[in-house]
Tab-separated table of C-alpha atoms and ligand atoms in Angstrom:
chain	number	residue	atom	x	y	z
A	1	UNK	CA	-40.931	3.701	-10.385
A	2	UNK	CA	-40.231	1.115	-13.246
A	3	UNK	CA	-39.777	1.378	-17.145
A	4	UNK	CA	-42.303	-0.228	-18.990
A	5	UNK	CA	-41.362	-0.108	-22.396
A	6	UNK	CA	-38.086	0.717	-24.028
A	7	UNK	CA	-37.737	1.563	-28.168
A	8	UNK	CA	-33.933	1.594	-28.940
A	9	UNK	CA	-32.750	2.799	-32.689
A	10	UNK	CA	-29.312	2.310	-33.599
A	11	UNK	CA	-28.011	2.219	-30.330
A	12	UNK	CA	-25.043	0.266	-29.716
A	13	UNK	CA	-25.418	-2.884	-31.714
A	14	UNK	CA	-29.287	-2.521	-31.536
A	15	UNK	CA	-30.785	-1.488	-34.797
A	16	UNK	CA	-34.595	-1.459	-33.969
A	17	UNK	CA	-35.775	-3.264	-30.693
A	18	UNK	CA	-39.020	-2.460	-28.826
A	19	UNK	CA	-39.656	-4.820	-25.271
A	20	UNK	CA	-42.189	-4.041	-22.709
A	21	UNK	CA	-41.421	-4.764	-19.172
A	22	UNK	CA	-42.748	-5.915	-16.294
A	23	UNK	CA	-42.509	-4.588	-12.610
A	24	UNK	CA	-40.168	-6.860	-10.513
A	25	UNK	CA	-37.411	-8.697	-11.982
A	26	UNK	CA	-36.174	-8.514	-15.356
A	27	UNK	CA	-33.805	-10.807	-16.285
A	28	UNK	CA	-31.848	-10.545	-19.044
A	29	UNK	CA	-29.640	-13.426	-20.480
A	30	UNK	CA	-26.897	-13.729	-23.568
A	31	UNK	CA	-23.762	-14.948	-24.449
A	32	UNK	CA	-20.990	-12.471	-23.763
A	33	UNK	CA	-21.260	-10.034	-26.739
A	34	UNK	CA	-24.486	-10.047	-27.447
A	35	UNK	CA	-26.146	-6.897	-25.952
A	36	UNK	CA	-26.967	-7.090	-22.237
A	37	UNK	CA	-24.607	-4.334	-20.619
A	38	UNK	CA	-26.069	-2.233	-24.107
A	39	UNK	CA	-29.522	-2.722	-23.051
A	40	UNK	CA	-28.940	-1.712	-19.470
A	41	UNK	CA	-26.613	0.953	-20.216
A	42	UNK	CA	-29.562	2.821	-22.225
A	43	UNK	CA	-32.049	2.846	-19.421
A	44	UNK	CA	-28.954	4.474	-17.339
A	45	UNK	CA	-28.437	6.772	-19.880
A	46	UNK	CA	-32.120	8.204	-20.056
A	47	UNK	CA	-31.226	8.966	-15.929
A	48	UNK	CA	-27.963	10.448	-15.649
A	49	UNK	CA	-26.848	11.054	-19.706
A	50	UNK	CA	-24.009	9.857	-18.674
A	51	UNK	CA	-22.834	6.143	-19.435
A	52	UNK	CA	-21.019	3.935	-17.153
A	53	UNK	CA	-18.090	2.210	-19.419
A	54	UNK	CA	-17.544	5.685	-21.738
A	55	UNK	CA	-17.120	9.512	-21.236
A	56	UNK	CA	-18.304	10.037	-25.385
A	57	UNK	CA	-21.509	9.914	-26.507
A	58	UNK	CA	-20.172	8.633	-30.055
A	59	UNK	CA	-19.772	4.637	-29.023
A	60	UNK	CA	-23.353	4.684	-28.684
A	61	UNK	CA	-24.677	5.704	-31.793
A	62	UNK	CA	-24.698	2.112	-34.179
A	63	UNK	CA	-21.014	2.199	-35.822
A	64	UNK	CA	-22.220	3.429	-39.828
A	65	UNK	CA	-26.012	5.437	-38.277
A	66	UNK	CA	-26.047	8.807	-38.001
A	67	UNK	CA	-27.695	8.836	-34.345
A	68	UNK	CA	-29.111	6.919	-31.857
A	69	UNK	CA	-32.373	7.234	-30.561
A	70	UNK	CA	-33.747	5.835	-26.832
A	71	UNK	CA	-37.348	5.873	-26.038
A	72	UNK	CA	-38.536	4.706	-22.671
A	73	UNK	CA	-41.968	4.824	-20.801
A	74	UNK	CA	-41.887	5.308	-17.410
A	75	UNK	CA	-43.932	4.751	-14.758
A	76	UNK	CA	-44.365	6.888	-11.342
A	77	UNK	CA	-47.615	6.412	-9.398
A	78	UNK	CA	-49.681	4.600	-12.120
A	79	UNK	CA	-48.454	7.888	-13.896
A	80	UNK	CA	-46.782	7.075	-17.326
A	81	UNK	CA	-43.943	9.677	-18.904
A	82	UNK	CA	-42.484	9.086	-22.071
A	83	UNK	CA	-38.792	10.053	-22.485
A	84	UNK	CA	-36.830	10.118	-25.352
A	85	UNK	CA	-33.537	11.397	-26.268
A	86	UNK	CA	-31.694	11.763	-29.524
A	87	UNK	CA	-28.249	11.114	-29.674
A	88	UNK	CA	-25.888	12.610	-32.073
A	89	UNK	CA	-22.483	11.676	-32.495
A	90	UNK	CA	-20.605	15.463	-31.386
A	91	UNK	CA	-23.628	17.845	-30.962
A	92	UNK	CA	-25.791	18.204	-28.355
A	93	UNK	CA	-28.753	15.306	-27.543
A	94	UNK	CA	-32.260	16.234	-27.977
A	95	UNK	CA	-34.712	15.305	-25.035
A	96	UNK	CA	-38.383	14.992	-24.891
A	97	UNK	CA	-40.964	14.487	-22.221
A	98	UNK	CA	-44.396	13.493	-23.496
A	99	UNK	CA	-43.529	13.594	-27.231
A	100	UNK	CA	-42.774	17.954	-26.239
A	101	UNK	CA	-39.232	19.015	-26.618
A	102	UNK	CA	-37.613	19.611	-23.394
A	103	UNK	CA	-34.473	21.004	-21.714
A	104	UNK	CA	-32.290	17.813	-20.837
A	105	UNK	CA	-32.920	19.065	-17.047
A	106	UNK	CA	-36.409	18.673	-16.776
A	107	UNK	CA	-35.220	14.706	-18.131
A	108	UNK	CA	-33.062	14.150	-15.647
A	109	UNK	CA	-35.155	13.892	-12.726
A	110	UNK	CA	-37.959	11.567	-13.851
A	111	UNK	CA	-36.118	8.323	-14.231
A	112	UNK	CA	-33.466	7.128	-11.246
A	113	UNK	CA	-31.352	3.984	-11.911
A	114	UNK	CA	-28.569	2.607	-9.492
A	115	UNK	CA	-26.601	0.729	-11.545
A	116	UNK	CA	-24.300	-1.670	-10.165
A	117	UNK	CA	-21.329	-3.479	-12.344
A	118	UNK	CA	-18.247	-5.379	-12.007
A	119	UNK	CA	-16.442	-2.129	-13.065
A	120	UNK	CA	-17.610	-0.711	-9.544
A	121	UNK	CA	-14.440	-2.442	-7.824
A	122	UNK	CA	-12.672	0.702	-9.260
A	123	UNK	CA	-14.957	2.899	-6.754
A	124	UNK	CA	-12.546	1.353	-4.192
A	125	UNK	CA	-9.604	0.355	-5.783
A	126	UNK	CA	-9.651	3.261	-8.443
A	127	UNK	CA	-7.864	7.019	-8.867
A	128	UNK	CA	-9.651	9.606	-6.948
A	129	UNK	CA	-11.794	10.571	-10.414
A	130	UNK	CA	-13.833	7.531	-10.039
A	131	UNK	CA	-15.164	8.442	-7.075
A	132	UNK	CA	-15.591	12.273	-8.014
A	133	UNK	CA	-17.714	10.669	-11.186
A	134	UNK	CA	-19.958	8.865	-8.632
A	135	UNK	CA	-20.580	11.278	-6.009
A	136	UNK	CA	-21.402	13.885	-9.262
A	137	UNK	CA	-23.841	11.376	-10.707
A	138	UNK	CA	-25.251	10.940	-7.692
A	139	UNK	CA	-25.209	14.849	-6.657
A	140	UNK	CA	-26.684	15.328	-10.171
A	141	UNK	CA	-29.453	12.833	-9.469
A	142	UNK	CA	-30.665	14.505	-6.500
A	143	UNK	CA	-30.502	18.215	-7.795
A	144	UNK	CA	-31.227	18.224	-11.868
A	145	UNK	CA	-30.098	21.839	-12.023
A	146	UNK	CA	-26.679	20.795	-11.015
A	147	UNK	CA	-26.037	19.069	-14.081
A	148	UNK	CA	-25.740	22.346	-15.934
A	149	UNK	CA	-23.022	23.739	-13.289
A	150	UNK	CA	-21.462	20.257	-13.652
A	151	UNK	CA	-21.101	20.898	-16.949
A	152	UNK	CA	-19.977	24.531	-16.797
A	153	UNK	CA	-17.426	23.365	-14.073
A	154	UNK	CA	-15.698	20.999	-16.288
A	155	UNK	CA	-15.496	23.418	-19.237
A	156	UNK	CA	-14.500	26.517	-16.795
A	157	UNK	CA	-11.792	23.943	-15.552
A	158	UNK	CA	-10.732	23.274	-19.226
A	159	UNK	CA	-10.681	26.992	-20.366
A	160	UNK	CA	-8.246	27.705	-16.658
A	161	UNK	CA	-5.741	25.421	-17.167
A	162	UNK	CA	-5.199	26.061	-20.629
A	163	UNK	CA	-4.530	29.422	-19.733
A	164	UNK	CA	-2.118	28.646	-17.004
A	165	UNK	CA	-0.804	26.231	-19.572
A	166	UNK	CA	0.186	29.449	-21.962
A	167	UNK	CA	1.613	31.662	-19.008
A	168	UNK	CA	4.668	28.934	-20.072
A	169	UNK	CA	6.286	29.040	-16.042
A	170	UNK	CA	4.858	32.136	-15.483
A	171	UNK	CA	7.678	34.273	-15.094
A	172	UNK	CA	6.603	35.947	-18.010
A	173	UNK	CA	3.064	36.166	-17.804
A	174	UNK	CA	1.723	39.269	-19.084
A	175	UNK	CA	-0.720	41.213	-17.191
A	176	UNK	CA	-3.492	40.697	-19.712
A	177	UNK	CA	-3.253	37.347	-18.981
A	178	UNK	CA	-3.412	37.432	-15.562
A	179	UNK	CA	-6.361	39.896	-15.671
A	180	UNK	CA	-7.814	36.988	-17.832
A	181	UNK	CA	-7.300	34.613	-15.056
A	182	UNK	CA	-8.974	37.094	-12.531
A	183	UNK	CA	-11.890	36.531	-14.664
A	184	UNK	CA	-11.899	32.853	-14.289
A	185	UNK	CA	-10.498	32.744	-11.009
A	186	UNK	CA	-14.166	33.982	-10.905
A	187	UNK	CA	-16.268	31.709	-12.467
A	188	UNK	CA	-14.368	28.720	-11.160
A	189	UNK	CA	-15.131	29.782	-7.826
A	190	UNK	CA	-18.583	30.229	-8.116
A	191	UNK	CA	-19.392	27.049	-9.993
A	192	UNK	CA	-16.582	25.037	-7.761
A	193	UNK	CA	-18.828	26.560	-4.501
A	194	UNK	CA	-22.008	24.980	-5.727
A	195	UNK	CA	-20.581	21.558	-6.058
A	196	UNK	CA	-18.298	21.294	-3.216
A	197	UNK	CA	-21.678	22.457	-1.581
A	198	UNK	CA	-23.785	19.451	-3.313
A	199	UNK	CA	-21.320	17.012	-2.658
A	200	UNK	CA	-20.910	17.687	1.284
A	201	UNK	CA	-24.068	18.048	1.621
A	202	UNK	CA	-24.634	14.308	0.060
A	203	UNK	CA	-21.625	12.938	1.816
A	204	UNK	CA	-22.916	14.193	5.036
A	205	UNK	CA	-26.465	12.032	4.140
A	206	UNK	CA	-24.780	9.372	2.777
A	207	UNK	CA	-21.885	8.355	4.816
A	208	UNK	CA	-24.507	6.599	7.510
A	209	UNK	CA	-26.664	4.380	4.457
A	210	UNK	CA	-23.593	2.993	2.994
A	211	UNK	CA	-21.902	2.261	6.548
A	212	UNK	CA	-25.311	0.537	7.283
A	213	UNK	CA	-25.195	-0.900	3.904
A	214	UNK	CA	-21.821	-2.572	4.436
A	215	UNK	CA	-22.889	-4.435	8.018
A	216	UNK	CA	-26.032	-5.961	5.809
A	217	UNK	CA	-23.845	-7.615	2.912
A	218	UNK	CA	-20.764	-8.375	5.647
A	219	UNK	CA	-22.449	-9.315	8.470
A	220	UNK	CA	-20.994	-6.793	10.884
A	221	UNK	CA	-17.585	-6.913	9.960
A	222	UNK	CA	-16.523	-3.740	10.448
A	223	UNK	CA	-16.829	-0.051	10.491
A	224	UNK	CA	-17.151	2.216	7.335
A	225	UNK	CA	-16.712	5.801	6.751
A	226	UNK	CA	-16.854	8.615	4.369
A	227	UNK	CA	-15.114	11.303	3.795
A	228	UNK	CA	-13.953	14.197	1.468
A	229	UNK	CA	-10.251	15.040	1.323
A	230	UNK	CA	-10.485	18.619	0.232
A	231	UNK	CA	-7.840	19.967	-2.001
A	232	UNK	CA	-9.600	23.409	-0.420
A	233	UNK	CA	-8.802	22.777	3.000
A	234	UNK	CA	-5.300	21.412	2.053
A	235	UNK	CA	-4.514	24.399	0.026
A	236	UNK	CA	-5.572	26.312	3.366
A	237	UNK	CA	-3.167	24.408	5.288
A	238	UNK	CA	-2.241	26.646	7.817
A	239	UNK	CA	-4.858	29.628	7.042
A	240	UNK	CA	-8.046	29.629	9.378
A	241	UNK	CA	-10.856	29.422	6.674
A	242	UNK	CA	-12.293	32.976	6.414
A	243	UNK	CA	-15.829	33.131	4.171
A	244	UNK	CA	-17.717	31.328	2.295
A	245	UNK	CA	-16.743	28.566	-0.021
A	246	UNK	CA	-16.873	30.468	-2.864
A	247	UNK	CA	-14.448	32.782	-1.262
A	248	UNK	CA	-12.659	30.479	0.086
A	249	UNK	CA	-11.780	28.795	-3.164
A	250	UNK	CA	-10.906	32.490	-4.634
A	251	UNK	CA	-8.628	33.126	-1.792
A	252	UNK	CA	-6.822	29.927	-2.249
A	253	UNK	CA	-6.342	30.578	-5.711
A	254	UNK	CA	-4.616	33.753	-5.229
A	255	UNK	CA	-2.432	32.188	-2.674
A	256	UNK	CA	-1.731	29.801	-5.285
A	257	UNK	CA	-1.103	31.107	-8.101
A	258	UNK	CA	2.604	31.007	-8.223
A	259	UNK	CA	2.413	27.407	-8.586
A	260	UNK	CA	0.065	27.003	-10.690
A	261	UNK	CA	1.490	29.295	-13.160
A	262	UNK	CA	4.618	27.727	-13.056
A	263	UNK	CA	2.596	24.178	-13.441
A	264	UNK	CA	0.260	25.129	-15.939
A	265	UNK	CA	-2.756	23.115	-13.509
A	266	UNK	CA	-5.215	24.206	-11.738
A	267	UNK	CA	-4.457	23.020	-8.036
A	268	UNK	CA	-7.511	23.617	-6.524
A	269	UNK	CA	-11.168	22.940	-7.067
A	270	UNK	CA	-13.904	19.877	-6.794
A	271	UNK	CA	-11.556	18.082	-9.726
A	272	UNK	CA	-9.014	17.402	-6.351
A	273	UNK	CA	-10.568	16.123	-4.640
A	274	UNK	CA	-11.154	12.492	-2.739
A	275	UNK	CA	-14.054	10.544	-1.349
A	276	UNK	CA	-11.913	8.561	1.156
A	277	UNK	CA	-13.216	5.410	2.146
A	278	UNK	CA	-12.135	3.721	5.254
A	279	UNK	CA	-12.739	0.355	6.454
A	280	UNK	CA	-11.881	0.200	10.212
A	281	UNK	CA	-8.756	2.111	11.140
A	282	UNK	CA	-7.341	1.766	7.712
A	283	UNK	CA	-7.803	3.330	4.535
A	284	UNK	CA	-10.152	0.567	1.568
A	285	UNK	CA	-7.535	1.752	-1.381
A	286	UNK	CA	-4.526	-0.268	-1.069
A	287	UNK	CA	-5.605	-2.470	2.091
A	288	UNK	CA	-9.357	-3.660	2.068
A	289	UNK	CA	-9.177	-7.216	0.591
A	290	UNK	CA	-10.984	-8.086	-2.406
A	291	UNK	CA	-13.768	-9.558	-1.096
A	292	UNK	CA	-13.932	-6.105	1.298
A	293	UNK	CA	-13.755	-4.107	-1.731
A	294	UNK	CA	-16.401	-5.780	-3.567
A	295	UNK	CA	-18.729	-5.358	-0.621
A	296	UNK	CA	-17.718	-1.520	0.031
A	297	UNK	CA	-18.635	-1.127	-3.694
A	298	UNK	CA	-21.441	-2.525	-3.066
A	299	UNK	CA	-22.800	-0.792	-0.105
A	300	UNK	CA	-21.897	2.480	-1.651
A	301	UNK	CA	-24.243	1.578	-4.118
A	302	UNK	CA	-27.110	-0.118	-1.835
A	303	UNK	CA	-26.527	3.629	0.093
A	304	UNK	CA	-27.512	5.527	-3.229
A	305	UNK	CA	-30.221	3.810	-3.503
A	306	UNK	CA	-31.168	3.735	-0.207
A	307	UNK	CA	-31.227	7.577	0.149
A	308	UNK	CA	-32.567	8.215	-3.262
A	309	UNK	CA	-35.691	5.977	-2.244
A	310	UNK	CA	-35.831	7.953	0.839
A	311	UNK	CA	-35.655	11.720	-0.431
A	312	UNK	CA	-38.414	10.627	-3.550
A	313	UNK	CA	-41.258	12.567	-2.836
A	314	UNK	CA	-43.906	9.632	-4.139
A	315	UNK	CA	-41.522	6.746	-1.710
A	316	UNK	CA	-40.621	5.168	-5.117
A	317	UNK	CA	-37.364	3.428	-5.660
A	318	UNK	CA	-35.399	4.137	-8.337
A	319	UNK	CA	-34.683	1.167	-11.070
A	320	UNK	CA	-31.994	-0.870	-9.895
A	321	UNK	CA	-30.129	-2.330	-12.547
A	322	UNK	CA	-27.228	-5.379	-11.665
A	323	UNK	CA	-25.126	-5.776	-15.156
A	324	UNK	CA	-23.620	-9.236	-14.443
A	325	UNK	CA	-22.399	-9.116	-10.559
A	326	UNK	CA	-23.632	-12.128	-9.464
A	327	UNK	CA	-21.089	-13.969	-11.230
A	328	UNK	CA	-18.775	-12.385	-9.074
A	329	UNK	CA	-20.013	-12.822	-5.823
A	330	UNK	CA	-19.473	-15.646	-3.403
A	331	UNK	CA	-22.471	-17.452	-2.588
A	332	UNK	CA	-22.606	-15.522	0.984
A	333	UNK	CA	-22.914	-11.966	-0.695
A	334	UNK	CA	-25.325	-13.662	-3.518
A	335	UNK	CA	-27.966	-14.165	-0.986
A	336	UNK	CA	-27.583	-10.898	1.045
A	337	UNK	CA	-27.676	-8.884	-2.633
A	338	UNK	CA	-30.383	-10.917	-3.730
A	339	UNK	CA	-32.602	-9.970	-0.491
A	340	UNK	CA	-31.577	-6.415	-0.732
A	341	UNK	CA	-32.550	-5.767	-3.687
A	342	UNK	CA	-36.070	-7.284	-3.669
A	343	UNK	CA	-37.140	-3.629	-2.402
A	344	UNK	CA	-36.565	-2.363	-5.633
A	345	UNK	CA	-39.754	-1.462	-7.952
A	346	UNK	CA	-37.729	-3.105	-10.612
A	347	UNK	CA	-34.753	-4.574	-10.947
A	348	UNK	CA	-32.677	-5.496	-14.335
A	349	UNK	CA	-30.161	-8.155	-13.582
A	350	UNK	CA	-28.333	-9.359	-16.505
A	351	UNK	CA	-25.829	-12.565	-16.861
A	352	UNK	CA	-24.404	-14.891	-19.615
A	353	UNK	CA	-25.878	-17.686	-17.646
A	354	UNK	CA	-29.030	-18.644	-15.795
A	355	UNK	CA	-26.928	-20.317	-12.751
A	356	UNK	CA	-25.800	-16.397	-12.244
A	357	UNK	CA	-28.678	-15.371	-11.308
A	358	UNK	CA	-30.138	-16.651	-7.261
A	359	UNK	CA	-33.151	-18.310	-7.759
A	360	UNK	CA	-35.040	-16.041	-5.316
A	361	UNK	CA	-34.744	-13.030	-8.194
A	362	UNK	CA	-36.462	-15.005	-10.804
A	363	UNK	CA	-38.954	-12.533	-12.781
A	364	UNK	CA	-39.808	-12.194	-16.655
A	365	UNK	CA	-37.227	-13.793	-18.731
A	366	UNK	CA	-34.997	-12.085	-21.800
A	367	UNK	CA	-32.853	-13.094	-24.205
A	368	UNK	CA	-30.452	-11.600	-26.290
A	369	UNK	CA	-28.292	-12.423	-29.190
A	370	UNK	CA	-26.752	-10.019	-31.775
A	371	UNK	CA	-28.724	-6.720	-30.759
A	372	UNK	CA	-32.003	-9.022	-30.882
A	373	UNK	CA	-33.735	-9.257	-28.239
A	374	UNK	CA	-36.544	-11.397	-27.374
A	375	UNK	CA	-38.950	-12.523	-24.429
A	376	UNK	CA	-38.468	-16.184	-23.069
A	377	UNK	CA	-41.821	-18.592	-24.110
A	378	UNK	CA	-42.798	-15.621	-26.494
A	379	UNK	CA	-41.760	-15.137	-30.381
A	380	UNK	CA	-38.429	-12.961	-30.692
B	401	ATP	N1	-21.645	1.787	-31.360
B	401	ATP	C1	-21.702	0.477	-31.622
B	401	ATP	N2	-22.077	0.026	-32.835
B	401	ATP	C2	-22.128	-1.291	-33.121
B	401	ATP	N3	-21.850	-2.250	-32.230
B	401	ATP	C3	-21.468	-1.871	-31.002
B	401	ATP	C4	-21.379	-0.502	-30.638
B	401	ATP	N4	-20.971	-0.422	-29.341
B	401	ATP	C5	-20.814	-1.692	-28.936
B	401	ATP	N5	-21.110	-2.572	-29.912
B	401	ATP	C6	-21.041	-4.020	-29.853
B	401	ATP	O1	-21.870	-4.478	-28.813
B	401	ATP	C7	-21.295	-5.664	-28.289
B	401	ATP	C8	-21.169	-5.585	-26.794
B	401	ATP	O2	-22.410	-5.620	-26.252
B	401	ATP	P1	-22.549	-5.678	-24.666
B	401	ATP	O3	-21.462	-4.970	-23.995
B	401	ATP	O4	-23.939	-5.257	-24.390
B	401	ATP	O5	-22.343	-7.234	-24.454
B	401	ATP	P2	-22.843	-8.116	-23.260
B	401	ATP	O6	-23.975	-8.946	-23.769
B	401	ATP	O7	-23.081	-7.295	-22.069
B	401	ATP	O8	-21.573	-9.058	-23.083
B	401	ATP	P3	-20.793	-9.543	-21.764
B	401	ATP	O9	-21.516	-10.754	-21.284
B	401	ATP	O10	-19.456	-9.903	-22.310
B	401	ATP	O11	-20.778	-8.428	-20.803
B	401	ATP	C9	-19.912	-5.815	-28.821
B	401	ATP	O12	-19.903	-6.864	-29.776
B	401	ATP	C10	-19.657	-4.488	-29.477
B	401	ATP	O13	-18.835	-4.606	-30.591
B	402	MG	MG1	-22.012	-6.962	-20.317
């Protein structure tokens, strides 16, 4: 697949821009400033609503408008779907498929990006939630519908713990209160099952890509894995699993309860848990060496997009977008990320300047300069 046309208003630092793209490269070049990471970030937004650099949707509504709106046109088997979303600063966006209103689910699985940016090192290097965020994008991504129990998880998880929060220790908690927490012992369960579900179920497909994925850009040097540590099968310890997850998670939540009463936090859940990578015997946080890190992050993105190419029913790739890696790269990994990602439909790569980007990914040509953007050799 591949977006050919994009209509921004008042996003970021864009007031009105309208481009058309090409299939194949898209390079997009500025000082640093100008717009580039914006640009990208709203194609990525139109795939997973969710943007890489912040968790609120208010930084990308133009600072003084009163929303943003992003328009794209995208193409599936000669097939073109228009997509727009409306972004208001603290209510809910409005989506659109074909100029129709539409439930933000039936968005979600039209357009797939793979976005890869410097800020990936923190997949490896990064607290546990960073890798949580990408297996959930990802898990979200495959399934639509799991976006709402996403959603529902995290405010489930919010409404818990603030509950636990007022038992105050729990030696005093009242027994309305804990009947309360029966209740959303409950519903965290249920919606807790369903991801833990999605996400082992994606590990389990992934974990092979991304090791294969990691020989490519390091030339064989050495084994990856994946692998969830389960605050679930911690909290079991020394309990032989009895039921389904959803059970599972309710039993361990009795168990406990004690502590979490007297710690006012909900102890166990999808929000504990870890993607653990490890490269060789040893664990990538804390030993993997820079340049290991920056090709684990990379190869657990090359994986996503490996397996989302491979489960789309049409064979398409999704958009692969590169927000100014190259710069970081040694000349080595340059050429083995350049190659790679020539199998992409289309591929955004954006960098301050031209010597970032390998010769071999040349394409059409952008440039960008205060929210302005403009197409190399044409007016803009
Ligand atoms: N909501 C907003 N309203 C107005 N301007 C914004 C908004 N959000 C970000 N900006 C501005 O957009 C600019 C950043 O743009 P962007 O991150 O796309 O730069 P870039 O071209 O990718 O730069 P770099 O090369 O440094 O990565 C900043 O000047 C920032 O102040
Ligand atoms: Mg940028």
């Amino acid at each position: 697949m591949f977006v050919s046309d994009l209509a921004l208003s008042d996003y970021r630092n864009y007031r009105e821009a309208v481009v058309r793209f090409d299939e194949g490269t898209v390079v997009i070049l500025g000082a640093n400033g100008q717009g580039k990471t914006n640009l990208v970030e709203a194609i990525a937004y139109l795939s997973t609503f969710s943007s890489h650099r912040v968790s609120a949707d208010a930084a990308l509504v133009r600072a003084g408008a009163p929303g943003a709106v992003v328009r794209a046109k995208v193409v599936r088997r000669d097939r073109p779907t228009v997509l727009e979303l409306e972004i208001i600063a603290g209510r809910a966006n409005r989506a659109r498929v074909n100029r129709s209103p539409a439930r933000t689910r039936d968005v979600l699985g039209i357009l797939k990006t793979v976005v890869f940016a410097p800020e990936d090192l923190t997949l490896v290097k990064g607290d546990p939630a960073e890798r949580r965020r990408y297996l959930d994008d990802l898990v979200v991504t495959r399934v639509p519908r799991l976006a709402g129990v996403r959603s529902e998880y995290e405010r489930i998880l919010r409404q818990r713990s603030a509950l636990l929060k007022s038992a105050g220790g729990g030696r005093r908690a009242p027994t309305a209160l804990l009947s309360t927490l029966d209740v959303w012992d409950g519903h965290l369960a249920a919606a807790g099952a369903e991801l833990l579900a999605a996400r082992a179920s994606l590990v389990a497909e992934l974990a092979p890509r991304v090791a294969a994925a990691y020989r490519d850009v390091s030339d064989g040097a050495g084994e990856v894995t994946l692998a969830i540590r389960s605050s679930l099968e911690r909290a079991e310890d020394d309990v032989a699993p009895d039921g389904d997850l959803e059970a599972r998670l309710l039993a361990a939540m009795q168990r406990l309860r004690p502590q979490e009463l007297d710690r006012g936090v909900c102890l166990v859940g999808p929000h504990r848990d870890d993607l653990v990578l490890t490269l060789g015997d040893l664990p990538a946080r804390g030993y993997a060496s820079h340049g290991e890190s920056w090709s684990l992050a990379l190869a657990l993105r090359l994986g996503a997009f490996g397996l989302l190419r491979a489960e789309d029913p049409d064979g398409e790739t999704p958009v692969l977008i590169l927000d100014d890696v190259f710069a970081e790269l040694d000349t080595h990994r340059r050429a083995r990320l350049a190659a790679l990602v020539r199998e992409a439909q289309q591929v955004f790569v954006t960098a301050a300047v031209p010597a970032d980007v390998p010769a071999e990914l040349d394409g059409q040509r952008f440039h960008v300069r205060a929210g302005v953007i403009g197409e190399d050799g044409h007016d803009g």
